[in-house]
CSV table of C-alpha atoms and ligand atoms in Angstrom, one decimal:
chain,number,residue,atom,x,y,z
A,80,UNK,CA,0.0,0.0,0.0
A,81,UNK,CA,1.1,3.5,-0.6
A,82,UNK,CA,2.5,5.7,2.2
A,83,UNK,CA,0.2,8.7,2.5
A,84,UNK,CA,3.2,11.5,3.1
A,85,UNK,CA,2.7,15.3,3.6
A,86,UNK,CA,5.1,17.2,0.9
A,87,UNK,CA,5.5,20.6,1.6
A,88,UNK,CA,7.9,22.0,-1.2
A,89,UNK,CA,8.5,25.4,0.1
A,90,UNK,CA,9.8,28.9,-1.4
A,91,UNK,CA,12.7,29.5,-4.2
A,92,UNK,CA,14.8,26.2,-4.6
A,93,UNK,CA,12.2,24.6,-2.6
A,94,UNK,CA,9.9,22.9,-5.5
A,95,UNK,CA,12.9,22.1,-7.8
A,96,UNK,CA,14.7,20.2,-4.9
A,97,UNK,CA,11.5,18.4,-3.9
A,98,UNK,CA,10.0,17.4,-7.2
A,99,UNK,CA,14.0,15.8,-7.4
A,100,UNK,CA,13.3,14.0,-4.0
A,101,UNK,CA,10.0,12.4,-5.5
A,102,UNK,CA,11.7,10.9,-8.4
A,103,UNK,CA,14.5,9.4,-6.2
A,104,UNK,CA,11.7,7.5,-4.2
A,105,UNK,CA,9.9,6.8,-7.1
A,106,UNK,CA,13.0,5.2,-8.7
A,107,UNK,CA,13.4,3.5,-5.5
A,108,UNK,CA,10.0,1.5,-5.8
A,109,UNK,CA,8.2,3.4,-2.7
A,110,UNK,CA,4.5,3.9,-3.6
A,111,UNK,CA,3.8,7.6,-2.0
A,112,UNK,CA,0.4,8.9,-2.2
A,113,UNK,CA,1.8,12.7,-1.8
A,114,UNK,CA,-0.1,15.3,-0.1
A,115,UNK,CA,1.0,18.1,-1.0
A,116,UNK,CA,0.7,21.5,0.5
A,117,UNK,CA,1.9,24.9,0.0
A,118,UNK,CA,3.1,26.7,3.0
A,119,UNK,CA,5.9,29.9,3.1
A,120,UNK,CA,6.8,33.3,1.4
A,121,UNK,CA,4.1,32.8,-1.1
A,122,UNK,CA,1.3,31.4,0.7
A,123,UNK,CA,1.3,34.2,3.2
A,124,UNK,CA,1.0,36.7,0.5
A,125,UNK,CA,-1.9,35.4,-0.5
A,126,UNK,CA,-3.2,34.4,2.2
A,127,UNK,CA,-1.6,36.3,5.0
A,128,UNK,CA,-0.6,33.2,7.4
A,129,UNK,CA,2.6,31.7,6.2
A,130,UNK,CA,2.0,28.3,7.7
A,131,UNK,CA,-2.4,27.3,7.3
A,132,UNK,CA,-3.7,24.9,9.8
A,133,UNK,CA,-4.6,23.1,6.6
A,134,UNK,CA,-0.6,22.3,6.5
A,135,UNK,CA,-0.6,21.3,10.2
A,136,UNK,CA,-3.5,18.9,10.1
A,137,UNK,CA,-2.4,17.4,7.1
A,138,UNK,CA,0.8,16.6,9.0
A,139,UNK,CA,-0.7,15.7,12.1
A,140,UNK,CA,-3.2,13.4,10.1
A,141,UNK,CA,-0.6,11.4,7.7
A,142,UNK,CA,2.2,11.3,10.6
A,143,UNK,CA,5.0,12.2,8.3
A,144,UNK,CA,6.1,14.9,5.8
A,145,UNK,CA,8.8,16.0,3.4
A,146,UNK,CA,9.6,19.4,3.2
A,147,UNK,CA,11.6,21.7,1.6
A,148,UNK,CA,12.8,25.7,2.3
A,149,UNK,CA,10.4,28.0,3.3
A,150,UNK,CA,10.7,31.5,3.5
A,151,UNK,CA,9.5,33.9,6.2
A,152,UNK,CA,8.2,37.3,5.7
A,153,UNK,CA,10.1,39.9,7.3
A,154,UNK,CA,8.3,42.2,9.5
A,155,UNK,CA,4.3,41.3,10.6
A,156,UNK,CA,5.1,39.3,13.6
A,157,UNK,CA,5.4,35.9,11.6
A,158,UNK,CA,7.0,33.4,13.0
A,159,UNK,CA,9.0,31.0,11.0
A,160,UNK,CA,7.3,28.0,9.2
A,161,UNK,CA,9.7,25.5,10.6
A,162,UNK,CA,9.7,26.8,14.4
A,163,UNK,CA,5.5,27.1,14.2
A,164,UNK,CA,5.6,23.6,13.0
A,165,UNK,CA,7.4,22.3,15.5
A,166,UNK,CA,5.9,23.9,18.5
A,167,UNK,CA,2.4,22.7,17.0
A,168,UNK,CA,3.0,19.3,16.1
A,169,UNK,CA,5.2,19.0,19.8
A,170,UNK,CA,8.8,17.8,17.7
A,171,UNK,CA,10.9,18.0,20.5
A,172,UNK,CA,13.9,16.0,19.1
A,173,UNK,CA,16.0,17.5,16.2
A,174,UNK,CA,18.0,14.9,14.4
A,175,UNK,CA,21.4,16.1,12.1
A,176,UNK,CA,23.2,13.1,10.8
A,177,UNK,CA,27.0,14.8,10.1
A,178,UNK,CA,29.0,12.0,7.4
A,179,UNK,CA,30.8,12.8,4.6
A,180,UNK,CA,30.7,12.5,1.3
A,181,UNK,CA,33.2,11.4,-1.1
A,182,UNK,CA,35.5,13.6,-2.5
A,183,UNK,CA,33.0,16.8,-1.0
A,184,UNK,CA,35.3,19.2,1.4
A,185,UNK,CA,36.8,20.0,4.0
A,186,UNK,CA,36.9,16.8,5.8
A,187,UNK,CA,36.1,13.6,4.6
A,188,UNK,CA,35.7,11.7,7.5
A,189,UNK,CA,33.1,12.7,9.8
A,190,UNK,CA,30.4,10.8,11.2
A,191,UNK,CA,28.3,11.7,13.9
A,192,UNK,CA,24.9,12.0,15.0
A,193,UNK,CA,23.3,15.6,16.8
A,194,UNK,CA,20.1,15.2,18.5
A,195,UNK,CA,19.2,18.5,20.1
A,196,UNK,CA,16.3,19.3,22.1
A,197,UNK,CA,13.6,21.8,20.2
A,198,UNK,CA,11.4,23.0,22.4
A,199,UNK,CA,12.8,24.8,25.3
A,200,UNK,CA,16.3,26.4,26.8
A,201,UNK,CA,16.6,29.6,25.5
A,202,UNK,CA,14.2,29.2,23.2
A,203,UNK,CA,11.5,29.3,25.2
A,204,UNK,CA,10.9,33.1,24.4
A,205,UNK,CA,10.7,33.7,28.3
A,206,UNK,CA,13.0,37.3,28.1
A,207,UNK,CA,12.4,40.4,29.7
A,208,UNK,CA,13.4,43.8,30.1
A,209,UNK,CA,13.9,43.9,33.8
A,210,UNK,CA,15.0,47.9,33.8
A,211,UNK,CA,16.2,50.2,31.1
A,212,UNK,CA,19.3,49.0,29.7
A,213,UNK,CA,19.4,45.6,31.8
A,214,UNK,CA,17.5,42.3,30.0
A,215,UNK,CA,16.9,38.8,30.6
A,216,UNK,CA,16.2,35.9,29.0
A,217,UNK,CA,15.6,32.8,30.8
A,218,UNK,CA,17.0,29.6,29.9
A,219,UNK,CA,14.0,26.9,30.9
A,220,UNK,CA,14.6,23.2,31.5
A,221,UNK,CA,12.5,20.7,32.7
A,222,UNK,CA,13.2,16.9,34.1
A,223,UNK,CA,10.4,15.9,31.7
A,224,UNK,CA,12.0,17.5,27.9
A,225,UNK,CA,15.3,16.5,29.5
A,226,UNK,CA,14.5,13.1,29.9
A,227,UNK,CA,12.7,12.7,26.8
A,228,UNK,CA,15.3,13.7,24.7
A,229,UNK,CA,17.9,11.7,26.1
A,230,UNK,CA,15.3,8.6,26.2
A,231,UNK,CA,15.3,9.8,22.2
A,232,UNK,CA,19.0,9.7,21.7
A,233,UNK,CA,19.6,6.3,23.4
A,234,UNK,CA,16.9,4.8,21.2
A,235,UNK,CA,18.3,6.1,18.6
A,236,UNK,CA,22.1,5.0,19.3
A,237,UNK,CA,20.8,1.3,19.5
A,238,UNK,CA,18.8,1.4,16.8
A,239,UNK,CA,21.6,3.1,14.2
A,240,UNK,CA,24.7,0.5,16.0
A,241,UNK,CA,25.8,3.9,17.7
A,242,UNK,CA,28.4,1.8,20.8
A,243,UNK,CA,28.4,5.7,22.3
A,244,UNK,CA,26.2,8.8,23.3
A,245,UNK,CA,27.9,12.0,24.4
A,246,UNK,CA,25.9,14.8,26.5
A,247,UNK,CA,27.3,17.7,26.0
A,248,UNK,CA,26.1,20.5,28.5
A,249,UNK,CA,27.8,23.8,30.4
A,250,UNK,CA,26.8,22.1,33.8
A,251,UNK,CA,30.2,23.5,35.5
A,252,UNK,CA,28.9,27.2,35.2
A,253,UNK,CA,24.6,26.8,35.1
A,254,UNK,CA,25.2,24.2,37.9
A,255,UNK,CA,21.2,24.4,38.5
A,256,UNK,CA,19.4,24.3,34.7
A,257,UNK,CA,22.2,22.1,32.9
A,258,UNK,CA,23.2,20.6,35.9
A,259,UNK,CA,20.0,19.0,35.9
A,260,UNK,CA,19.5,18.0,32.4
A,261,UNK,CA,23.1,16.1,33.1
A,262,UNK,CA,21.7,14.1,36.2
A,263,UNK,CA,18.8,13.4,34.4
A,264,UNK,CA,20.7,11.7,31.1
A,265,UNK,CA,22.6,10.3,33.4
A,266,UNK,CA,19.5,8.0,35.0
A,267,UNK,CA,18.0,7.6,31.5
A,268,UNK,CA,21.7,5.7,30.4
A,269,UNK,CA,21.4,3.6,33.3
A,270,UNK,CA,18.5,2.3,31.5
A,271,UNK,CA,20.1,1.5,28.3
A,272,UNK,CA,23.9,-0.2,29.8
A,273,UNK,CA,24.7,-1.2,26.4
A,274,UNK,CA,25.7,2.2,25.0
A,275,UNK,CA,28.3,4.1,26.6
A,276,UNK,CA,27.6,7.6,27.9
A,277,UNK,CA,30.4,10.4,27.6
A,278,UNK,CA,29.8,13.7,29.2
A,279,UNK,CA,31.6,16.5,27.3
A,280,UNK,CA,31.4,20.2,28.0
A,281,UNK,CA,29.9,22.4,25.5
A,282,UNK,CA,33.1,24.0,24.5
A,283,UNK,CA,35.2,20.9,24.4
A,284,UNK,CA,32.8,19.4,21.6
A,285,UNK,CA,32.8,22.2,19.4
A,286,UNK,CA,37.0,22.1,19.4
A,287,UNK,CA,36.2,17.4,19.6
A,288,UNK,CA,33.9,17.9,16.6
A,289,UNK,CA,36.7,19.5,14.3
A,290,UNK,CA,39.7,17.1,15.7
A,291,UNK,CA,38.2,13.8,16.2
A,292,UNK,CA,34.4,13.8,15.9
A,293,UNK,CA,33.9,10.5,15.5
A,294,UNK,CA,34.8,9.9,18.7
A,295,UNK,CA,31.5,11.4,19.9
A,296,UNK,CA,29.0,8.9,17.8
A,297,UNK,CA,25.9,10.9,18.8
A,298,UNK,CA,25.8,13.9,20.8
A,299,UNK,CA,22.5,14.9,22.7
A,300,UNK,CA,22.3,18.8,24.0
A,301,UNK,CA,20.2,21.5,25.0
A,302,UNK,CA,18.5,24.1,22.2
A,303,UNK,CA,20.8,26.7,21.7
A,304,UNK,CA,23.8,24.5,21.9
A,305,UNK,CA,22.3,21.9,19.5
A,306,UNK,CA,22.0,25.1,17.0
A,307,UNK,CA,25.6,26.3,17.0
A,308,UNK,CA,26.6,22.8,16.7
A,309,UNK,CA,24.7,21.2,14.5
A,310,UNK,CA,25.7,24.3,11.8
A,311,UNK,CA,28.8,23.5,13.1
A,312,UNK,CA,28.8,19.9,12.2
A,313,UNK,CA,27.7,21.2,8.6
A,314,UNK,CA,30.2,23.0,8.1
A,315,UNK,CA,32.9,19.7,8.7
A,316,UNK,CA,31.2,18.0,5.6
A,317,UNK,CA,30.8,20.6,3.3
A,318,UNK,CA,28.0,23.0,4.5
A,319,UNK,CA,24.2,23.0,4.8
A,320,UNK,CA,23.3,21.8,1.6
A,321,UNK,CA,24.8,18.0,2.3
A,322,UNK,CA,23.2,17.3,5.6
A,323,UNK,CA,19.6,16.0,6.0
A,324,UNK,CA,17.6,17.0,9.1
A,325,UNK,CA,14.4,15.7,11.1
A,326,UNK,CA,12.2,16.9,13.6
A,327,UNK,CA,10.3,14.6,15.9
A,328,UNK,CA,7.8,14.2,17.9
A,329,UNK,CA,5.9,11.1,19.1
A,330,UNK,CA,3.0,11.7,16.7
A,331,UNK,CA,4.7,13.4,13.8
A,332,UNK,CA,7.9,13.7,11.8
A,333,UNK,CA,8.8,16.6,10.2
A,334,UNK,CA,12.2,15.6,7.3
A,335,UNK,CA,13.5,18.6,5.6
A,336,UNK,CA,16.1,19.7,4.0
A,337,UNK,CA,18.0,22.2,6.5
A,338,UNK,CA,19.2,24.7,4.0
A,339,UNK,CA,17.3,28.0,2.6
A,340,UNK,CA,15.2,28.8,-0.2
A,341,UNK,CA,18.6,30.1,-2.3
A,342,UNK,CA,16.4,32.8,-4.3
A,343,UNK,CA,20.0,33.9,-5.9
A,344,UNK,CA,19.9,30.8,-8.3
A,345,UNK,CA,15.9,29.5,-7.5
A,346,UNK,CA,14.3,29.2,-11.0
A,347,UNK,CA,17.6,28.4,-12.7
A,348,UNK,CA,17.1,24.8,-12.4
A,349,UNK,CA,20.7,24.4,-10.6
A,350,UNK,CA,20.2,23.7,-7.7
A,351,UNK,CA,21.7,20.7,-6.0
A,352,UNK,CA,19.0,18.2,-4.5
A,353,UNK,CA,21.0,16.3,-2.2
A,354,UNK,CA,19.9,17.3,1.7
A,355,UNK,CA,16.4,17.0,0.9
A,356,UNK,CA,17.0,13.4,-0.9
A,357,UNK,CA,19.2,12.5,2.3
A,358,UNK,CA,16.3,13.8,4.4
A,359,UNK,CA,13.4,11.5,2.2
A,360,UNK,CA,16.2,8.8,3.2
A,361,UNK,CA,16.1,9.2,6.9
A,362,UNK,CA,11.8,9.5,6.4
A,363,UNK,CA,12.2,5.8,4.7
A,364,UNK,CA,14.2,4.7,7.5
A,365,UNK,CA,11.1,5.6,9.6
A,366,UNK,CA,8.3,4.2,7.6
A,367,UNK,CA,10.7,0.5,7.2
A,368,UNK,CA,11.5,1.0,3.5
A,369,UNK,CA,15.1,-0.1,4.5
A,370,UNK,CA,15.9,-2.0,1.4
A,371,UNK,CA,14.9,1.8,-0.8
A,372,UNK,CA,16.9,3.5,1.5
A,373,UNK,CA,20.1,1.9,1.1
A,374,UNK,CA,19.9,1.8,-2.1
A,375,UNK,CA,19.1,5.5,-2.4
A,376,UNK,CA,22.2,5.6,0.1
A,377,UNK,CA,24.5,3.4,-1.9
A,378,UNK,CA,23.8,5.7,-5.0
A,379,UNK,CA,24.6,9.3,-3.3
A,380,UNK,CA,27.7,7.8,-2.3
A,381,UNK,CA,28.7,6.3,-5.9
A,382,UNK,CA,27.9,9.9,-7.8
A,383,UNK,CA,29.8,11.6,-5.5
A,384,UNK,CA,32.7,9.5,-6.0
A,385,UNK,CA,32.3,9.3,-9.6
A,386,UNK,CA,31.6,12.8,-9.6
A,387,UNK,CA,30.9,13.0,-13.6
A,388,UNK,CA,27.3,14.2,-13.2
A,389,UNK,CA,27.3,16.7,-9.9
A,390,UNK,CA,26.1,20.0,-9.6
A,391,UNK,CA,27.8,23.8,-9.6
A,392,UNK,CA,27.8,24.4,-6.2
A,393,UNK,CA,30.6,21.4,-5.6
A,394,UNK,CA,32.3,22.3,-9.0
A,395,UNK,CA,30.3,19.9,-11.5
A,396,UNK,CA,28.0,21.8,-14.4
A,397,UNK,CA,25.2,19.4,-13.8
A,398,UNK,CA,21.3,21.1,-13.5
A,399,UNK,CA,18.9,19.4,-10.7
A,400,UNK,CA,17.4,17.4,-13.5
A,401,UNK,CA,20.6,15.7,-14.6
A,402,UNK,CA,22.0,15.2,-11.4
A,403,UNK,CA,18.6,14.1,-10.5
A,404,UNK,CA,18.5,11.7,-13.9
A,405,UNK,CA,21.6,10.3,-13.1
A,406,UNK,CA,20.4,9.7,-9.1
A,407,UNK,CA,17.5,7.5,-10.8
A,408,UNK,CA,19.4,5.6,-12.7
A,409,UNK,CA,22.0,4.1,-10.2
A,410,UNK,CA,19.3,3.9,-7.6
A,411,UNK,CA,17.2,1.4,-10.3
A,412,UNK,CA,20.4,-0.6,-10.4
A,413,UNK,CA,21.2,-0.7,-6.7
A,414,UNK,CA,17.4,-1.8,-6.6
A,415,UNK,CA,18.1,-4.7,-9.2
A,416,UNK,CA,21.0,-5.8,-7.7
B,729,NAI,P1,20.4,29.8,1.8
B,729,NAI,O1,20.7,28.5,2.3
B,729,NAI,O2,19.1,29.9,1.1
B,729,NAI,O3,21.5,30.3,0.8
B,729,NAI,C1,22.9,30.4,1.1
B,729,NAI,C2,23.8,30.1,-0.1
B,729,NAI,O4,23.8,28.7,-0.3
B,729,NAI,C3,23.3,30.7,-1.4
B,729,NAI,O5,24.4,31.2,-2.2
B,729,NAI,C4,22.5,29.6,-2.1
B,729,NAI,O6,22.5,29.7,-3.5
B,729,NAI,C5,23.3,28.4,-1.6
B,729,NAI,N1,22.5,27.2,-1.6
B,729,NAI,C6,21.6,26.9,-0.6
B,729,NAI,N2,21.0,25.7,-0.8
B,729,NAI,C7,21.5,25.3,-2.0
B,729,NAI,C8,21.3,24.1,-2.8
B,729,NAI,N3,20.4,23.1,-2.4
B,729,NAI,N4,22.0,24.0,-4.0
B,729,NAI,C9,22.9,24.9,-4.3
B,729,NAI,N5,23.1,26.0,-3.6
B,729,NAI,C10,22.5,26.2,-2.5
B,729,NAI,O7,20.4,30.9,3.0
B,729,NAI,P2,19.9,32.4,3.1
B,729,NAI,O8,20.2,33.1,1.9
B,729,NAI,O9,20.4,32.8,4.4
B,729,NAI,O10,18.3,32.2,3.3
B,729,NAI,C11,17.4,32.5,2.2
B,729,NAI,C12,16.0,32.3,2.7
B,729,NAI,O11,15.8,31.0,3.1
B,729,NAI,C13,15.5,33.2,3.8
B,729,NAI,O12,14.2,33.7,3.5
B,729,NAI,C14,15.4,32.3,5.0
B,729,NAI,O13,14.3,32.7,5.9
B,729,NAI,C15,15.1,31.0,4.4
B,729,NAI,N6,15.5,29.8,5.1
B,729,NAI,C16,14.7,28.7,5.3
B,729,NAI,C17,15.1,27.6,6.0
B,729,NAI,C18,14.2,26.4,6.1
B,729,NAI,O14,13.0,26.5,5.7
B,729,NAI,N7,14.6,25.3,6.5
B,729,NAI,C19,16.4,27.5,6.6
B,729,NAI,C20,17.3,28.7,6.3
B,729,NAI,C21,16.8,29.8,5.6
C-alpha cells in the first residue's frame, strides 16, 4: 500500500529540490500517495498566514512529511514556518546526521549524530526587560524535555549500532538548569547499559567535533547548543546543503532539508538536491522501506565518487534534472541488484 506523506515543497529552490526528491523515491520502488501542501513566502502573500492549519492537520493526520525551504516574511510578527511547526505538532527532538561525502570538502571523514532538544532552553521566548538598559532571558529546562530527549537519543544509538552517546552541556557554570538536564541523562543511560555515555562540555565538543568527531557517535544537547553545533557539524562536511535533518515528535515527523530557499539561483534549475533526498532517506528509514533506503544511500555515495554528473555548487555543471536523472538511474540498479 502506498505511504500517504505530507510534501511541503517550500519557497525558491524549494519545489525544484522536492520534485528531485519524489523521483528518487519513485526510482526507488516506494509507492507515495503525496499530499502536498503549500506553506511559506508565497502562501502568506496570498493568504496572510505563512503556515495554514490546513498544512498542520495534514501533517498531524498522515504522521509524516517532506519538506523543503520556506521562506519567512520579514516584519508582521510571523514566526517561522519551521519553528510554528514544531511547536504545534510537539517535535521536541532535532536529528542532524553529520557524514561525509566522497571527495566533497573539507573533511572527509566525519560521522556523527546531533540530537538537540527543540522545544525549550533559551528558546523558550521567556525574556524580559527587567529595567532600562538591563535584559533577561531565561533559559527553561524541565526533568520531563530533558529526559525525553535523552530517552530519544539512546533509542536512537541502538537502533543506528551507535556503541556511544555523548551529552554535551555547560553544567560546571549553570550548575542548576544544565546541571539538571546532566543528572537526568545520566539516569536515563542507566536504562540503556549497552551504550556508553560520555559527558563533554559544550566547549570541548565544538573544538572534539573538528579534531576527532567520530569519537563522539551521537551527541545529545540542549537548544541553543544543539544550534551552533549542528551548523557547526555542517560546516565539517561541506555545509548546509549536504546534511539532511528531522524533527520529531511522538506523533509526527517533520524531514527537511535544513538549508534556505537560495532565491540567488531559484528558478535556474541548478540547484543541488541532495539534503532534501538525504532527508526522504532518513523519512524511509522511519516508515521501514530499509531495502529503498540503502539503495538510495548506496547511489549518493557512488555519484559523489564518480563525480561525472554533480552540480555547480561542488564544482560539476550538472542542473537538478541531470543530477537528478543520473540519481534514478544508479538507484534502479542498486534496486536490481
Ligand atoms: P540559503 O541556504 O538559502 O543560501 C545560502 C547560499 O547557499 C546561497 O548562495 C545559495 O545559493 C546556496 N544554496 C543553498 N541551498 C543550495 C542548494 N540546495 N543547492 C545549491 N546552492 C544552495 O540561506 P539564506 O540566503 O540565508 O536564506 C534565504 C531564505 O531561506 C530566507 O528567507 C530564510 O528565511 C530561508 N531559510 C529557510 C530555511 C528552512 O526553511 N529550513 C532555513 C534557512 C533559511
Amino acid at each position: 500500500m502506498a505511504h500517504r506523506i505530507t510534501l511541503i515543497p517550500g519557497d525558491g529552490i524549494g519545489p525544484e529540490v522536492s520534485e528531485a526528491a519524489q523521483e528518487v523515491l519513485a526510482a526507488a520502488g516506494v509507492a507515495v500517495d503525496w499530499d502536498v501542501q503549500t506553506a511559506g513566502l508565497e502562501v502568506a502573500r496570498v493568504g496572510g498566514n505563512p503556515l495554514p492549519d490546513r498544512v498542520i492537520d495534514s501533517v498531524r493526520t498522515n504522521r509524516f512529511a517532506l519538506k523543503g525551504p520556506c521562506g519567512t516574511p520579514i516584519g508582521g510578527g510571523f514566526r517561522s514556518v519551521n519553528v510554528s511547526l514544531r511547536q504545534a505538532l510537539d517535535l521536541y527532538a532535532n536529528v542532524r546526521p553529520v557524514k561525509s561525502l566522497p571527495k566533497v570538502e573539507p573533511r572527509f571523514d566525519v560521522d556523527l549524530v546531533i540530537v538537540r532538544e527543540n522545544t525549550e532552553g533559551l528558546y523558550a521566548g521567556l525574556e524580559l526587560m527587567i529595567m532600562p538598559g538591563v535584559a533577561q532571558s531565561i533559559k527553561l529546562t524541565t526533568e520531563r524535555c530533558s529526559r525525553r530527549i535523552a530517552e530519544f537519543a539512546f533509542r536512537y544509538a541502538e537502533g543506528h549500532g551507535r556503541p556511544r552517546v555523548t551529552v554535551v552541556h555547560k553544567a560546571n557554570i549553570m550548575k542548576i538548569s544544565d546541571g539538571l538536564a546532566l543528572e537526568v541523562t545520566r539516569k536515563v543511560a542507566t536504562e540503556h547499559p549497552t551504550i556508553e555515555l560520555k559527558e563533554m562540555i559544550v566547549d570541548a565538543a565544538a573544538m572534539m567535533m573538528v579534531k576527532n568527531p567520530n569519537s563522539l557517535g551521537v551527541l545529545v544537547t540542549e537548544n541553543l547548543y544543539g544550534d551552533i553545533l549542528s551548523d557547526l557539524g555542517a560546516g565539517t562536511v561541506g555545509g548546509l546543503g549536504f546534511v539532511p535533518g528531522a524533527n520529531i515528535g511522538d506523533d509526527a515527523a517533520v524531514f527537511e532539508a535544513v538549508h534556505g530557499t537560495a532565491p540567488d539561483i531559484a528558478g535556474k534549475g541548478i540547484a543541488n538536491p541532495t539534503a532534501i533526498v538525504q532527508s526522504a532517506v532518513m523519512m524511509l528509514h522511519h516508515l521501514g522501506e530499509r531495502a529503498a533506503a540503502d539503495a538510495i544511500e548506496k547511489s549518493i555515495l557512488q555519484q559523489y565518487d564518480e563525480r561525472k554528473v554533480v552540480t555547480r555548487d561542488i564544482g560539476g555543471s550538472a542542473s537538478t534534472k541531470e543530477f537528478t536523472a543520473e540519481l534514478c538511474r544508479l538507484v534502479r540498479l542498486h534496486r536490481e541488484a
